[in-house]
C-alpha cells in the first residue's frame, strides 16, 4: 500500500512538473507573440509614416508646380494689361475727361 501511495505521489509530482513546464511554455509563447505583434505594429507604423511623407512630398511638388503655373499666367495677364493700358492710355483719359465734362456716361 505504501508503494502504491508513493507511486501516486510520484505520478502526481511528475504531472505537476509537466503542467508547470507546459504553463511556462505557454507564457513564453504569449510573450513571443506579444513581442512579434509589437514589432509588426511598429513596422506598419514606419511604413505608413514613410508613405505619408512620400505623398506629402508629391503633393508639395504638385502644389509648387501649380503655383508656378498660376504665377506665370498672372504675369502674362499683367503684361497684356500693361500693354493695353500703354496703347490706350491717352484715348481713355480723353474719353473719361470728355465724358465727365459733358455729363455723359463713360
Coordinates of C-alpha atoms in Angstrom, one line a residue:
X1 CA 0.0 0.0 0.0
X2 CA 2.8 2.3 0.8
X3 CA 4.4 1.6 -2.6
X4 CA 1.1 2.4 -4.3
X5 CA 0.8 5.7 -2.4
X6 CA 4.4 6.6 -3.2
X7 CA 3.7 5.8 -6.9
X8 CA 0.6 8.0 -6.9
X9 CA 2.6 10.8 -5.3
X10 CA 5.4 10.4 -7.8
X11 CA 2.9 10.4 -10.7
X12 CA 1.2 13.5 -9.3
X13 CA 4.5 15.2 -8.9
X14 CA 5.5 14.4 -12.5
X15 CA 2.1 15.6 -13.7
X16 CA 2.6 18.9 -11.8
X17 CA 6.1 19.3 -13.2
X18 CA 4.7 18.7 -16.8
X19 CA 1.9 21.1 -16.1
X20 CA 4.3 23.8 -14.8
X21 CA 6.5 23.2 -17.9
X22 CA 3.6 23.5 -20.2
X23 CA 2.4 26.7 -18.4
X24 CA 5.9 28.2 -18.7
X25 CA 6.0 27.3 -22.4
X26 CA 2.5 28.8 -22.9
X27 CA 3.7 32.0 -21.1
X28 CA 6.8 32.1 -23.3
X29 CA 4.7 31.7 -26.4
X30 CA 2.4 34.5 -25.4
X31 CA 5.4 36.7 -24.7
X32 CA 6.8 35.9 -28.1
X33 CA 3.5 36.6 -29.8
X34 CA 3.2 39.9 -28.0
X35 CA 6.7 40.8 -29.0
X36 CA 6.1 39.9 -32.6
X37 CA 2.8 41.8 -32.6
X38 CA 4.6 44.9 -31.3
X39 CA 7.3 44.5 -33.9
X40 CA 4.7 44.2 -36.7
X41 CA 2.8 47.2 -35.4
X42 CA 6.0 49.3 -35.3
X43 CA 6.9 48.1 -38.8
X44 CA 3.5 49.1 -40.2
X45 CA 3.6 52.4 -38.5
X46 CA 7.1 53.0 -40.0
X47 CA 5.7 52.1 -43.5
X48 CA 2.7 54.4 -43.0
X49 CA 4.9 57.3 -42.0
X50 CA 7.1 56.7 -45.0
X51 CA 4.2 56.5 -47.4
X52 CA 2.6 59.7 -45.8
X53 CA 5.9 61.5 -46.3
X54 CA 6.1 60.4 -49.9
X55 CA 2.5 61.6 -50.5
X56 CA 3.3 64.9 -48.7
X57 CA 6.4 65.5 -50.9
X58 CA 4.4 64.6 -54.1
X59 CA 1.6 67.0 -53.1
X60 CA 4.0 69.7 -52.2
X61 CA 5.8 69.4 -55.6
X62 CA 2.4 69.4 -57.4
X63 CA 1.3 72.5 -55.4
X64 CA 4.5 74.3 -56.2
X65 CA 4.1 73.5 -59.9
X66 CA 0.5 74.7 -59.9
X67 CA 1.6 77.9 -58.1
X68 CA 4.4 78.5 -60.6
X69 CA 1.9 78.0 -63.4
X70 CA -0.6 80.5 -61.9
X71 CA 2.2 83.0 -61.3
X72 CA 3.2 82.7 -65.0
X73 CA -0.4 83.2 -66.1
X74 CA -0.8 86.2 -63.8
X75 CA 2.4 87.6 -65.1
X76 CA 1.3 87.2 -68.7
X77 CA -2.1 88.8 -68.0
X78 CA -0.4 91.7 -66.2
X79 CA 1.9 92.2 -69.2
X80 CA -1.1 92.2 -71.6
X81 CA -3.0 94.7 -69.3
X82 CA 0.1 97.0 -69.1
X83 CA 0.5 96.8 -72.9
X84 CA -3.2 97.6 -73.4
X85 CA -3.0 100.5 -70.9
X86 CA 0.1 101.9 -72.6
X87 CA -1.6 101.6 -76.0
X88 CA -4.9 103.2 -75.0
X89 CA -3.9 105.4 -72.1
X90 CA -4.3 108.8 -73.8
X91 CA -7.6 107.8 -75.6
X92 CA -9.1 106.6 -72.3
X93 CA -8.1 109.7 -70.4
X94 CA -9.5 111.9 -73.1
X95 CA -12.8 109.9 -73.2
X96 CA -13.2 110.0 -69.4
X97 CA -12.4 113.7 -69.2
X98 CA -14.8 114.5 -72.1
X99 CA -17.5 112.3 -70.5
X100 CA -17.2 114.0 -67.1
X101 CA -17.2 117.5 -68.6
X102 CA -20.2 116.7 -70.8
X103 CA -22.0 114.8 -68.1
X104 CA -22.5 111.6 -70.1
X105 CA -21.8 108.1 -69.1
X106 CA -18.4 106.8 -70.0

